[in-house]
Amino acid sequence: MAKTGKIAKPNKLWGGHYARGPAAIMAQINASVDIDQRLYAHDIAASRAHAAMLAAKGIIGRKDAQNIARGLDKILREIKSGKFQFSRDLEDVHMNIEARLKDLIGDAAGRSHTARSRNDQVVTDLRLWLRDASDGLDGALKKLQKALLDKAAKHAAAVMPGFTHLQPAQPITFGHHLLAYVEMIGRDRARLADGRKRMNEMPLGAAALAGTSFPIDRAMTAKALDFDRPMANSIDAVSARDFALEFLATASIAGMHLSRLAEEIVIWASPAFGFIKLSESFTTGSSIMPQKRNPDAAELVRAKAGRLLGAFVTLSAVMKALPLAYAKDLQEDKQQVFDAADTLHLMIAAMEGMVGDMRPDEKAMRRALGAGFITATDFADWLVRAANVPFRDAHQITGKIVRLAEKKKCALDGLSVAEMRKIDPRISKDVFSVLKPDNAVKSRTSLGGTAPALVRQAVKDARKRFL
């Protein structure tokens, strides 16, 4: 149990008002540097841009700005090399960097905080970090799409059962199935890009909440940091976290898509299906059952999707009742964002590896086509085309044909024409041409269909759209 009675020294940041320091537990709950130190590069970049703008506007001297830039560059090198020691006593990444800057350049370091607050400073850093994270995730998703497209191209004509309700429905190709995930991931990437555009407005210069009386040039700073524009309202600038929520929502959706593919990999790899095999690279054994090869990577991807949704729910709960403008509750945003970005990166990398690693067993897929009267819809469609039967009637007729096949324990093409004609005299031997799964697949030539020729073309089109 943490001790609450010990009093620390007054914090130098606000010690002019406070004669005593916080209780030990207060110092512990208030510090965020263990988490937000990841923002160091973005904090330094924003501080450099801010100081350059202050000098350009004559708010601080040019020599001070040069010293600030020089000192920040040295701090960046120290952090990257591992020489920099972050201290909880200084609360967060911003004060750790400012304190070190003062060690290096003296009192000029204090001028770097002119016309800004930690409120606009931290949210600027987070937007910069998320911008980079979104770009990195987009690149990772692109690699996953390529892996799926490569596999789909190789197995464009591999016939397998398509399922609804996890029941055999209609024949499709393995390549066509994988292309569905290519499209989903394409939308995930579009959501990332769309969110990135919305988050690319700069809070810096909003100060604590009301703006500043200094004659700053926010547009200059925004341009230096590659933001599209400064945020229009200073209160919104420091209090908004919808950009982070939007990222977490996008991450949750992307994670859900990965989880669905992971679930299918688990199912396909099971002996009951046997549609794919995974190597030892993406499976584990059992401590007691020597025969086991468990698809643990897929199972972990499936489970980690819950962490992404949890991050979104957590930050939503933090934000739902906050009055404007800033409250310390907002300090809890970064842990959710960082964890979600890390988790999603790991999930994507694991999934890319599994997609490249998995070896489809086309013979097993073809054997599975024998279950569930999988060409029944083709039978009904043939009645519509060849005998001019309304589809609803064709559906009823085919249902009776299926019932007869179930009774005789045979496939649809195991029935004789004579037996079929007892149900409907319009049936001819030509119906057998549509009862073969390969023919059924080839016939699905509507846009977006599963015909192998369309799948091959869809792979080419997707490479142009996404890669």
CSV table of C-alpha atoms in Angstrom, one decimal:
chain,number,residue,atom,x,y,z
A,1,MET,CA,0.0,0.0,0.0
A,2,ALA,CA,1.3,3.4,-0.9
A,3,LYS,CA,2.2,5.8,1.9
A,4,THR,CA,0.3,9.1,1.9
A,5,GLY,CA,1.8,11.1,4.7
A,6,LYS,CA,5.2,12.0,3.4
A,7,ILE,CA,5.5,15.6,2.0
A,8,ALA,CA,7.8,16.3,-1.0
A,9,LYS,CA,9.7,19.5,-1.7
A,10,PRO,CA,7.6,22.2,-3.5
A,11,ASN,CA,7.5,21.8,-7.2
A,12,LYS,CA,9.7,24.4,-8.9
A,13,LEU,CA,7.0,24.9,-11.6
A,14,TRP,CA,4.4,26.3,-9.2
A,15,GLY,CA,6.4,26.6,-6.0
A,16,GLY,CA,5.9,30.3,-5.8
A,17,HIS,CA,2.4,29.7,-4.6
A,18,TYR,CA,3.0,26.5,-2.7
A,19,ALA,CA,5.2,26.6,0.3
A,20,ARG,CA,5.0,22.8,0.9
A,21,GLY,CA,5.2,20.0,-1.6
A,22,PRO,CA,2.6,17.4,-2.3
A,23,ALA,CA,2.0,14.2,-0.4
A,24,ALA,CA,3.9,11.3,-1.7
A,25,ILE,CA,0.8,9.7,-3.1
A,26,MET,CA,-0.1,13.0,-4.8
A,27,ALA,CA,3.3,13.1,-6.5
A,28,GLN,CA,2.8,9.6,-7.6
A,29,ILE,CA,-0.7,9.9,-9.1
A,30,ASN,CA,0.2,13.3,-10.6
A,31,ALA,CA,3.3,12.2,-12.5
A,32,SER,CA,2.9,11.1,-16.1
A,33,VAL,CA,6.5,11.0,-17.3
A,34,ASP,CA,6.7,7.2,-17.3
A,35,ILE,CA,4.1,7.3,-20.0
A,36,ASP,CA,4.4,10.7,-21.8
A,37,GLN,CA,8.2,10.5,-22.3
A,38,ARG,CA,7.4,8.9,-25.6
A,39,LEU,CA,6.5,12.4,-26.8
A,40,TYR,CA,10.0,13.7,-26.4
A,41,ALA,CA,10.9,14.1,-30.1
A,42,HIS,CA,7.6,15.8,-30.8
A,43,ASP,CA,7.9,18.0,-27.7
A,44,ILE,CA,11.3,19.1,-28.8
A,45,ALA,CA,10.2,19.8,-32.4
A,46,ALA,CA,7.2,21.9,-31.2
A,47,SER,CA,9.4,23.8,-28.7
A,48,ARG,CA,11.9,24.6,-31.5
A,49,ALA,CA,9.2,25.9,-33.8
A,50,HIS,CA,7.6,27.9,-31.0
A,51,ALA,CA,10.9,29.5,-30.0
A,52,ALA,CA,11.7,30.4,-33.6
A,53,MET,CA,8.3,32.0,-34.0
A,54,LEU,CA,8.8,34.0,-30.7
A,55,ALA,CA,12.1,35.3,-32.0
A,56,ALA,CA,10.7,36.2,-35.4
A,57,LYS,CA,8.0,38.2,-33.7
A,58,GLY,CA,10.5,39.9,-31.4
A,59,ILE,CA,9.0,38.4,-28.3
A,60,ILE,CA,12.3,36.8,-27.3
A,61,GLY,CA,15.8,37.6,-28.5
A,62,ARG,CA,17.2,35.7,-31.5
A,63,LYS,CA,20.3,34.7,-29.5
A,64,ASP,CA,18.0,33.1,-26.9
A,65,ALA,CA,16.1,31.3,-29.6
A,66,GLN,CA,19.4,30.0,-31.1
A,67,ASN,CA,20.5,28.8,-27.6
A,68,ILE,CA,17.1,27.1,-27.1
A,69,ALA,CA,17.4,25.3,-30.4
A,70,ARG,CA,21.0,24.3,-29.7
A,71,GLY,CA,20.1,23.0,-26.3
A,72,LEU,CA,17.1,21.1,-27.5
A,73,ASP,CA,19.2,19.4,-30.2
A,74,LYS,CA,21.6,18.3,-27.5
A,75,ILE,CA,18.7,16.9,-25.4
A,76,LEU,CA,17.3,15.0,-28.4
A,77,ARG,CA,20.7,13.4,-28.9
A,78,GLU,CA,20.9,12.5,-25.2
A,79,ILE,CA,17.5,10.9,-25.1
A,80,LYS,CA,18.1,8.9,-28.3
A,81,SER,CA,21.5,7.7,-26.9
A,82,GLY,CA,19.9,6.7,-23.6
A,83,LYS,CA,22.0,9.1,-21.6
A,84,PHE,CA,19.0,11.3,-20.5
A,85,GLN,CA,17.5,10.5,-17.1
A,86,PHE,CA,13.8,11.2,-16.8
A,87,SER,CA,12.7,12.2,-13.3
A,88,ARG,CA,9.2,11.7,-11.8
A,89,ASP,CA,9.9,14.7,-9.6
A,90,LEU,CA,9.5,16.8,-12.7
A,91,GLU,CA,6.1,15.3,-13.4
A,92,ASP,CA,6.1,15.0,-17.2
A,93,VAL,CA,8.2,15.0,-20.4
A,94,HIS,CA,7.8,18.8,-20.9
A,95,MET,CA,9.3,19.8,-17.5
A,96,ASN,CA,12.0,17.1,-17.7
A,97,ILE,CA,13.1,18.6,-21.0
A,98,GLU,CA,12.8,22.2,-19.8
A,99,ALA,CA,14.8,21.5,-16.7
A,100,ARG,CA,17.6,19.9,-18.7
A,101,LEU,CA,17.5,22.8,-21.1
A,102,LYS,CA,18.0,25.2,-18.2
A,103,ASP,CA,21.1,23.1,-17.1
A,104,LEU,CA,22.5,23.6,-20.6
A,105,ILE,CA,21.7,27.2,-21.4
A,106,GLY,CA,20.6,28.9,-18.2
A,107,ASP,CA,17.7,31.2,-17.7
A,108,ALA,CA,17.1,31.5,-21.4
A,109,ALA,CA,15.4,28.1,-21.1
A,110,GLY,CA,12.5,29.7,-19.2
A,111,ARG,CA,11.8,32.0,-22.2
A,112,SER,CA,10.8,28.9,-24.3
A,113,HIS,CA,7.5,28.7,-22.4
A,114,THR,CA,6.5,32.3,-23.2
A,115,ALA,CA,3.0,32.5,-24.8
A,116,ARG,CA,2.2,28.8,-24.2
A,117,SER,CA,0.9,26.5,-21.5
A,118,ARG,CA,1.4,22.8,-20.8
A,119,ASN,CA,-2.3,22.5,-21.9
A,120,ASP,CA,-1.6,23.5,-25.5
A,121,GLN,CA,1.9,22.0,-25.4
A,122,VAL,CA,0.9,18.5,-24.6
A,123,VAL,CA,-2.0,18.2,-27.0
A,124,THR,CA,0.2,19.6,-29.8
A,125,ASP,CA,2.7,16.9,-29.0
A,126,LEU,CA,0.0,14.2,-29.0
A,127,ARG,CA,-1.4,15.3,-32.3
A,128,LEU,CA,2.2,15.2,-33.8
A,129,TRP,CA,2.7,11.8,-32.3
A,130,LEU,CA,-0.6,10.4,-33.6
A,131,ARG,CA,0.1,11.8,-37.0
A,132,ASP,CA,3.3,9.8,-37.2
A,133,ALA,CA,1.6,6.7,-35.7
A,134,SER,CA,-1.2,6.9,-38.3
A,135,ASP,CA,1.4,7.0,-41.1
A,136,GLY,CA,3.2,4.0,-39.6
A,137,LEU,CA,0.0,2.0,-39.2
A,138,ASP,CA,-1.0,2.8,-42.7
A,139,GLY,CA,2.3,1.4,-44.0
A,140,ALA,CA,1.9,-1.7,-41.9
A,141,LEU,CA,-1.7,-2.3,-43.2
A,142,LYS,CA,-0.4,-1.8,-46.7
A,143,LYS,CA,2.1,-4.6,-46.2
A,144,LEU,CA,-0.7,-6.8,-45.0
A,145,GLN,CA,-2.8,-6.0,-48.0
A,146,LYS,CA,0.2,-7.0,-50.2
A,147,ALA,CA,0.5,-10.4,-48.4
A,148,LEU,CA,-3.2,-11.0,-48.9
A,149,LEU,CA,-3.1,-10.0,-52.5
A,150,ASP,CA,-0.1,-12.3,-53.2
A,151,LYS,CA,-1.9,-15.2,-51.6
A,152,ALA,CA,-5.1,-14.4,-53.4
A,153,ALA,CA,-3.4,-14.3,-56.8
A,154,LYS,CA,-1.8,-17.6,-56.2
A,155,HIS,CA,-5.0,-19.3,-55.2
A,156,ALA,CA,-7.5,-17.4,-57.4
A,157,ALA,CA,-9.0,-20.6,-58.7
A,158,ALA,CA,-8.9,-22.7,-55.6
A,159,VAL,CA,-12.5,-23.7,-55.0
A,160,MET,CA,-13.7,-23.9,-51.4
A,161,PRO,CA,-17.0,-23.7,-49.6
A,162,GLY,CA,-18.3,-20.2,-48.8
A,163,PHE,CA,-20.3,-20.0,-45.6
A,164,THR,CA,-23.2,-18.2,-44.1
A,165,HIS,CA,-24.0,-18.9,-40.4
A,166,LEU,CA,-20.9,-21.1,-40.6
A,167,GLN,CA,-22.9,-23.5,-42.7
A,168,PRO,CA,-21.9,-24.4,-46.3
A,169,ALA,CA,-23.6,-21.9,-48.6
A,170,GLN,CA,-22.1,-21.6,-52.1
A,171,PRO,CA,-18.8,-22.5,-53.8
A,172,ILE,CA,-16.3,-19.6,-53.8
A,173,THR,CA,-12.5,-19.4,-54.4
A,174,PHE,CA,-10.0,-19.0,-51.7
A,175,GLY,CA,-8.6,-15.9,-53.5
A,176,HIS,CA,-12.0,-14.3,-53.5
A,177,HIS,CA,-12.4,-14.9,-49.8
A,178,LEU,CA,-9.0,-13.2,-49.1
A,179,LEU,CA,-9.9,-10.3,-51.2
A,180,ALA,CA,-12.7,-9.4,-48.9
A,181,TYR,CA,-10.1,-8.7,-46.2
A,182,VAL,CA,-8.1,-6.6,-48.7
A,183,GLU,CA,-11.2,-4.4,-49.1
A,184,MET,CA,-11.8,-4.1,-45.3
A,185,ILE,CA,-8.3,-3.1,-44.7
A,186,GLY,CA,-8.5,-0.6,-47.5
A,187,ARG,CA,-11.3,1.1,-45.6
A,188,ASP,CA,-9.3,1.0,-42.4
A,189,ARG,CA,-6.5,2.8,-44.2
A,190,ALA,CA,-9.0,5.4,-45.5
A,191,ARG,CA,-10.3,6.0,-42.0
A,192,LEU,CA,-6.8,6.5,-40.8
A,193,ALA,CA,-6.1,9.0,-43.5
A,194,ASP,CA,-9.4,10.8,-43.0
A,195,GLY,CA,-8.7,11.0,-39.2
A,196,ARG,CA,-5.2,12.2,-39.9
A,197,LYS,CA,-6.6,15.1,-42.0
A,198,ARG,CA,-8.9,16.1,-39.2
A,199,MET,CA,-6.3,16.0,-36.5
A,200,ASN,CA,-3.8,18.0,-38.5
A,201,GLU,CA,-4.8,21.3,-36.9
A,202,MET,CA,-2.4,23.0,-34.4
A,203,PRO,CA,-3.4,23.8,-30.8
A,204,LEU,CA,-0.2,25.6,-29.9
A,205,GLY,CA,-0.7,29.2,-29.1
A,206,ALA,CA,-4.0,28.6,-27.4
A,207,ALA,CA,-2.1,28.7,-24.1
A,208,ALA,CA,-4.0,27.6,-21.0
A,209,LEU,CA,-7.4,28.1,-22.6
A,210,ALA,CA,-7.9,31.8,-23.6
A,211,GLY,CA,-5.1,32.5,-26.0
A,212,THR,CA,-2.3,34.9,-25.2
A,213,SER,CA,-1.7,38.6,-25.1
A,214,PHE,CA,1.7,38.2,-26.8
A,215,PRO,CA,1.7,39.0,-30.6
A,216,ILE,CA,2.4,35.5,-31.7
A,217,ASP,CA,2.1,34.1,-35.3
A,218,ARG,CA,0.3,30.8,-35.0
A,219,ALA,CA,0.2,30.3,-38.7
A,220,MET,CA,4.0,30.5,-38.8
A,221,THR,CA,4.3,27.8,-36.1
A,222,ALA,CA,1.7,25.6,-37.8
A,223,LYS,CA,3.6,25.8,-41.1
A,224,ALA,CA,6.9,24.9,-39.4
A,225,LEU,CA,5.2,21.8,-37.8
A,226,ASP,CA,3.4,20.8,-41.1
A,227,PHE,CA,0.0,21.4,-39.7
A,228,ASP,CA,-2.7,22.6,-42.1
A,229,ARG,CA,-3.8,25.5,-39.9
A,230,PRO,CA,-4.0,26.6,-36.3
A,231,MET,CA,-7.1,25.5,-34.4
A,232,ALA,CA,-9.8,28.2,-34.6
A,233,ASN,CA,-10.9,28.3,-30.9
A,234,SER,CA,-8.5,28.3,-28.0
A,235,ILE,CA,-10.9,26.5,-25.6
A,236,ASP,CA,-11.5,23.7,-28.1
A,237,ALA,CA,-7.8,23.5,-28.8
A,238,VAL,CA,-6.8,22.5,-25.3
A,239,SER,CA,-9.9,20.5,-24.4
A,240,ALA,CA,-10.7,18.5,-27.5
A,241,ARG,CA,-9.7,14.8,-27.6
A,242,ASP,CA,-12.0,13.7,-30.3
A,243,PHE,CA,-9.0,13.2,-32.6
A,244,ALA,CA,-7.7,10.6,-30.2
A,245,LEU,CA,-11.1,9.0,-29.9
A,246,GLU,CA,-11.4,8.9,-33.7
A,247,PHE,CA,-8.0,7.2,-33.9
A,248,LEU,CA,-9.1,4.7,-31.2
A,249,ALA,CA,-12.4,4.0,-33.0
A,250,THR,CA,-10.5,3.4,-36.3
A,251,ALA,CA,-8.0,1.1,-34.4
A,252,SER,CA,-10.9,-0.8,-32.9
A,253,ILE,CA,-12.5,-1.3,-36.3
A,254,ALA,CA,-9.2,-2.4,-37.8
A,255,GLY,CA,-8.6,-4.7,-34.9
A,256,MET,CA,-12.0,-6.2,-35.4
A,257,HIS,CA,-11.2,-7.0,-39.0
A,258,LEU,CA,-8.0,-8.6,-38.0
A,259,SER,CA,-9.8,-10.6,-35.4
A,260,ARG,CA,-12.3,-11.9,-37.9
A,261,LEU,CA,-9.5,-13.1,-40.1
A,262,ALA,CA,-7.7,-14.6,-37.1
A,263,GLU,CA,-10.9,-16.5,-36.1
A,264,GLU,CA,-11.0,-17.9,-39.6
A,265,ILE,CA,-7.4,-19.0,-39.5
A,266,VAL,CA,-8.1,-20.8,-36.2
A,267,ILE,CA,-11.1,-22.5,-37.8
A,268,TRP,CA,-9.3,-23.3,-41.1
A,269,ALA,CA,-6.3,-24.7,-39.3
A,270,SER,CA,-8.3,-27.1,-37.1
A,271,PRO,CA,-8.3,-30.8,-38.2
A,272,ALA,CA,-12.1,-30.6,-38.6
A,273,PHE,CA,-11.6,-28.2,-41.6
A,274,GLY,CA,-7.9,-28.6,-42.5
A,275,PHE,CA,-8.1,-25.8,-45.1
A,276,ILE,CA,-4.7,-24.4,-44.2
A,277,LYS,CA,-1.5,-25.3,-42.4
A,278,LEU,CA,0.6,-23.0,-40.3
A,279,SER,CA,4.3,-23.7,-39.7
A,280,GLU,CA,6.1,-23.8,-36.4
A,281,SER,CA,6.8,-20.1,-36.9
A,282,PHE,CA,3.3,-19.1,-36.0
A,283,THR,CA,2.1,-22.0,-33.8
A,284,THR,CA,3.1,-23.4,-30.4
A,285,GLY,CA,3.1,-26.8,-28.9
A,286,SER,CA,1.5,-28.2,-25.7
A,287,SER,CA,3.2,-28.8,-22.4
A,288,ILE,CA,1.4,-32.1,-22.0
A,289,MET,CA,0.1,-33.1,-25.5
A,290,PRO,CA,3.0,-33.7,-27.8
A,291,GLN,CA,0.9,-33.9,-31.0
A,292,LYS,CA,-0.5,-30.3,-30.7
A,293,ARG,CA,0.2,-27.4,-33.0
A,294,ASN,CA,-1.8,-24.5,-31.7
A,295,PRO,CA,-2.5,-21.4,-33.7
A,296,ASP,CA,-1.6,-19.1,-30.8
A,297,ALA,CA,-0.6,-16.1,-32.9
A,298,ALA,CA,-4.1,-16.0,-34.5
A,299,GLU,CA,-5.7,-16.5,-31.1
A,300,LEU,CA,-3.7,-13.6,-29.6
A,301,VAL,CA,-4.6,-11.4,-32.5
A,302,ARG,CA,-8.2,-12.3,-31.8
A,303,ALA,CA,-7.9,-11.5,-28.1
A,304,LYS,CA,-6.0,-8.2,-28.5
A,305,ALA,CA,-8.8,-6.7,-30.5
A,306,GLY,CA,-10.5,-6.3,-27.1
A,307,ARG,CA,-7.7,-4.1,-25.9
A,308,LEU,CA,-8.3,-1.7,-28.7
A,309,LEU,CA,-12.0,-1.5,-28.0
A,310,GLY,CA,-11.2,-1.1,-24.3
A,311,ALA,CA,-9.0,1.8,-25.0
A,312,PHE,CA,-11.8,3.6,-26.9
A,313,VAL,CA,-14.3,2.9,-24.1
A,314,THR,CA,-11.8,4.1,-21.5
A,315,LEU,CA,-11.1,7.4,-23.1
A,316,SER,CA,-14.8,7.9,-23.9
A,317,ALA,CA,-15.6,7.5,-20.2
A,318,VAL,CA,-12.8,10.0,-19.3
A,319,MET,CA,-14.3,12.6,-21.7
A,320,LYS,CA,-18.0,12.1,-21.4
A,321,ALA,CA,-18.6,14.6,-18.5
A,322,LEU,CA,-15.6,16.9,-18.6
A,323,PRO,CA,-16.5,20.6,-18.5
A,324,LEU,CA,-14.5,22.9,-20.7
A,325,ALA,CA,-11.6,23.7,-20.9
A,326,TYR,CA,-8.8,21.6,-19.3
A,327,ALA,CA,-8.9,19.1,-16.5
A,328,LYS,CA,-6.2,16.8,-15.3
A,329,ASP,CA,-8.5,13.9,-16.4
A,330,LEU,CA,-7.1,14.5,-19.8
A,331,GLN,CA,-3.7,13.2,-18.7
A,332,GLU,CA,-5.3,9.7,-19.0
A,333,ASP,CA,-5.6,10.0,-22.8
A,334,LYS,CA,-2.0,9.1,-23.7
A,335,GLN,CA,-1.8,5.7,-22.2
A,336,GLN,CA,-4.9,4.5,-24.1
A,337,VAL,CA,-3.6,5.9,-27.4
A,338,PHE,CA,-0.1,4.6,-27.0
A,339,ASP,CA,-1.2,1.1,-26.0
A,340,ALA,CA,-3.7,1.0,-28.9
A,341,ALA,CA,-1.1,2.0,-31.4
A,342,ASP,CA,1.4,-0.5,-30.1
A,343,THR,CA,-1.2,-3.3,-29.9
A,344,LEU,CA,-2.5,-2.7,-33.4
A,345,HIS,CA,1.1,-2.6,-34.9
A,346,LEU,CA,1.8,-6.0,-33.3
A,347,MET,CA,-1.5,-7.5,-34.5
A,348,ILE,CA,-0.9,-6.3,-38.1
A,349,ALA,CA,2.7,-7.6,-38.1
A,350,ALA,CA,1.6,-11.0,-36.7
A,351,MET,CA,-1.2,-11.2,-39.3
A,352,GLU,CA,1.1,-10.3,-42.1
A,353,GLY,CA,3.4,-13.1,-41.0
A,354,MET,CA,0.6,-15.7,-40.7
A,355,VAL,CA,-0.9,-14.8,-44.1
A,356,GLY,CA,2.5,-15.3,-45.8
A,357,ASP,CA,3.1,-18.4,-43.8
A,358,MET,CA,-0.2,-20.3,-44.2
A,359,ARG,CA,-0.3,-23.0,-46.8
A,360,PRO,CA,-3.8,-23.7,-48.2
A,361,ASP,CA,-4.7,-27.3,-48.7
A,362,GLU,CA,-6.8,-27.1,-51.9
A,363,LYS,CA,-7.7,-30.8,-51.7
A,364,ALA,CA,-9.2,-30.4,-48.3
A,365,MET,CA,-11.1,-27.4,-49.4
A,366,ARG,CA,-12.5,-29.4,-52.4
A,367,ARG,CA,-13.4,-32.4,-50.2
A,368,ALA,CA,-15.5,-30.0,-48.0
A,369,LEU,CA,-17.5,-29.0,-51.0
A,370,GLY,CA,-19.3,-32.3,-50.8
A,371,ALA,CA,-21.2,-31.2,-47.6
A,372,GLY,CA,-24.3,-29.2,-47.5
A,373,PHE,CA,-25.6,-29.4,-51.1
A,374,ILE,CA,-23.6,-26.4,-51.9
A,375,THR,CA,-24.8,-26.0,-55.5
A,376,ALA,CA,-28.5,-25.9,-54.6
A,377,THR,CA,-28.8,-22.2,-55.5
A,378,ASP,CA,-27.3,-23.0,-58.9
A,379,PHE,CA,-30.0,-25.6,-59.3
A,380,ALA,CA,-32.7,-23.0,-58.6
A,381,ASP,CA,-31.0,-20.4,-60.9
A,382,TRP,CA,-31.0,-23.0,-63.6
A,383,LEU,CA,-34.7,-23.5,-63.3
A,384,VAL,CA,-35.2,-19.8,-63.6
A,385,ARG,CA,-33.0,-19.6,-66.8
A,386,ALA,CA,-33.8,-22.8,-68.5
A,387,ALA,CA,-37.5,-23.4,-67.6
A,388,ASN,CA,-38.6,-19.8,-67.0
A,389,VAL,CA,-39.7,-20.6,-63.4
A,390,PRO,CA,-40.2,-17.7,-61.0
A,391,PHE,CA,-37.3,-17.8,-58.5
A,392,ARG,CA,-39.6,-18.3,-55.5
A,393,ASP,CA,-41.1,-21.3,-57.2
A,394,ALA,CA,-37.6,-22.5,-58.2
A,395,HIS,CA,-36.6,-22.2,-54.6
A,396,GLN,CA,-39.5,-24.4,-53.5
A,397,ILE,CA,-38.7,-27.0,-56.1
A,398,THR,CA,-35.0,-27.1,-55.3
A,399,GLY,CA,-35.8,-27.5,-51.6
A,400,LYS,CA,-37.8,-30.7,-52.4
A,401,ILE,CA,-34.9,-31.9,-54.6
A,402,VAL,CA,-32.5,-31.4,-51.6
A,403,ARG,CA,-34.9,-33.2,-49.3
A,404,LEU,CA,-34.9,-36.2,-51.7
A,405,ALA,CA,-31.1,-36.2,-51.8
A,406,GLU,CA,-31.0,-36.1,-48.0
A,407,LYS,CA,-33.3,-39.0,-47.9
A,408,LYS,CA,-31.2,-41.0,-50.4
A,409,LYS,CA,-28.0,-39.8,-48.7
A,410,CYS,CA,-26.4,-38.6,-51.9
A,411,ALA,CA,-25.3,-35.4,-53.6
A,412,LEU,CA,-27.6,-33.5,-55.9
A,413,ASP,CA,-25.9,-34.9,-58.9
A,414,GLY,CA,-26.4,-38.4,-57.5
A,415,LEU,CA,-30.1,-38.2,-58.3
A,416,SER,CA,-31.3,-39.3,-61.6
A,417,VAL,CA,-33.3,-37.1,-64.0
A,418,ALA,CA,-36.2,-39.4,-63.6
A,419,GLU,CA,-36.2,-39.0,-59.9
A,420,MET,CA,-36.0,-35.2,-60.3
A,421,ARG,CA,-38.8,-35.1,-62.8
A,422,LYS,CA,-41.2,-36.7,-60.3
A,423,ILE,CA,-40.8,-33.5,-58.4
A,424,ASP,CA,-41.0,-31.2,-61.5
A,425,PRO,CA,-41.2,-32.4,-65.1
A,426,ARG,CA,-39.4,-29.3,-66.4
A,427,ILE,CA,-36.1,-30.6,-65.1
A,428,SER,CA,-33.8,-32.0,-67.8
A,429,LYS,CA,-30.3,-33.6,-67.9
A,430,ASP,CA,-28.9,-30.1,-68.7
A,431,VAL,CA,-29.2,-29.3,-65.0
A,432,PHE,CA,-26.1,-31.4,-64.2
A,433,SER,CA,-24.0,-28.8,-66.0
A,434,VAL,CA,-24.5,-26.4,-63.0
A,435,LEU,CA,-24.1,-28.9,-60.2
A,436,LYS,CA,-20.3,-29.1,-60.4
A,437,PRO,CA,-18.7,-26.6,-57.9
A,438,ASP,CA,-16.1,-25.5,-60.5
A,439,ASN,CA,-18.8,-24.6,-63.0
A,440,ALA,CA,-20.8,-22.9,-60.3
A,441,VAL,CA,-17.8,-20.7,-59.4
A,442,LYS,CA,-17.0,-19.9,-63.0
A,443,SER,CA,-20.6,-18.8,-63.5
A,444,ARG,CA,-20.4,-16.0,-60.9
A,445,THR,CA,-19.3,-13.3,-63.3
A,446,SER,CA,-21.2,-10.4,-61.9
A,447,LEU,CA,-19.0,-7.5,-60.7
A,448,GLY,CA,-17.3,-8.4,-57.5
A,449,GLY,CA,-18.1,-12.1,-58.0
A,450,THR,CA,-16.0,-15.2,-57.3
A,451,ALA,CA,-15.2,-16.4,-60.9
A,452,PRO,CA,-11.5,-17.0,-61.1
A,453,ALA,CA,-11.1,-14.6,-64.0
A,454,LEU,CA,-12.7,-11.9,-62.0
A,455,VAL,CA,-10.6,-12.7,-59.0
A,456,ARG,CA,-7.4,-12.4,-61.0
A,457,GLN,CA,-8.5,-9.0,-62.4
A,458,ALA,CA,-9.6,-7.9,-58.9
A,459,VAL,CA,-6.1,-8.6,-57.6
A,460,LYS,CA,-4.6,-6.5,-60.3
A,461,ASP,CA,-7.1,-3.6,-59.7
A,462,ALA,CA,-6.5,-3.8,-55.9
A,463,ARG,CA,-2.7,-3.6,-56.4
A,464,LYS,CA,-3.3,-0.3,-58.3
A,465,ARG,CA,-5.7,1.1,-55.7
A,466,PHE,CA,-3.9,0.1,-52.6
A,467,LEU,CA,-0.2,-0.6,-53.2
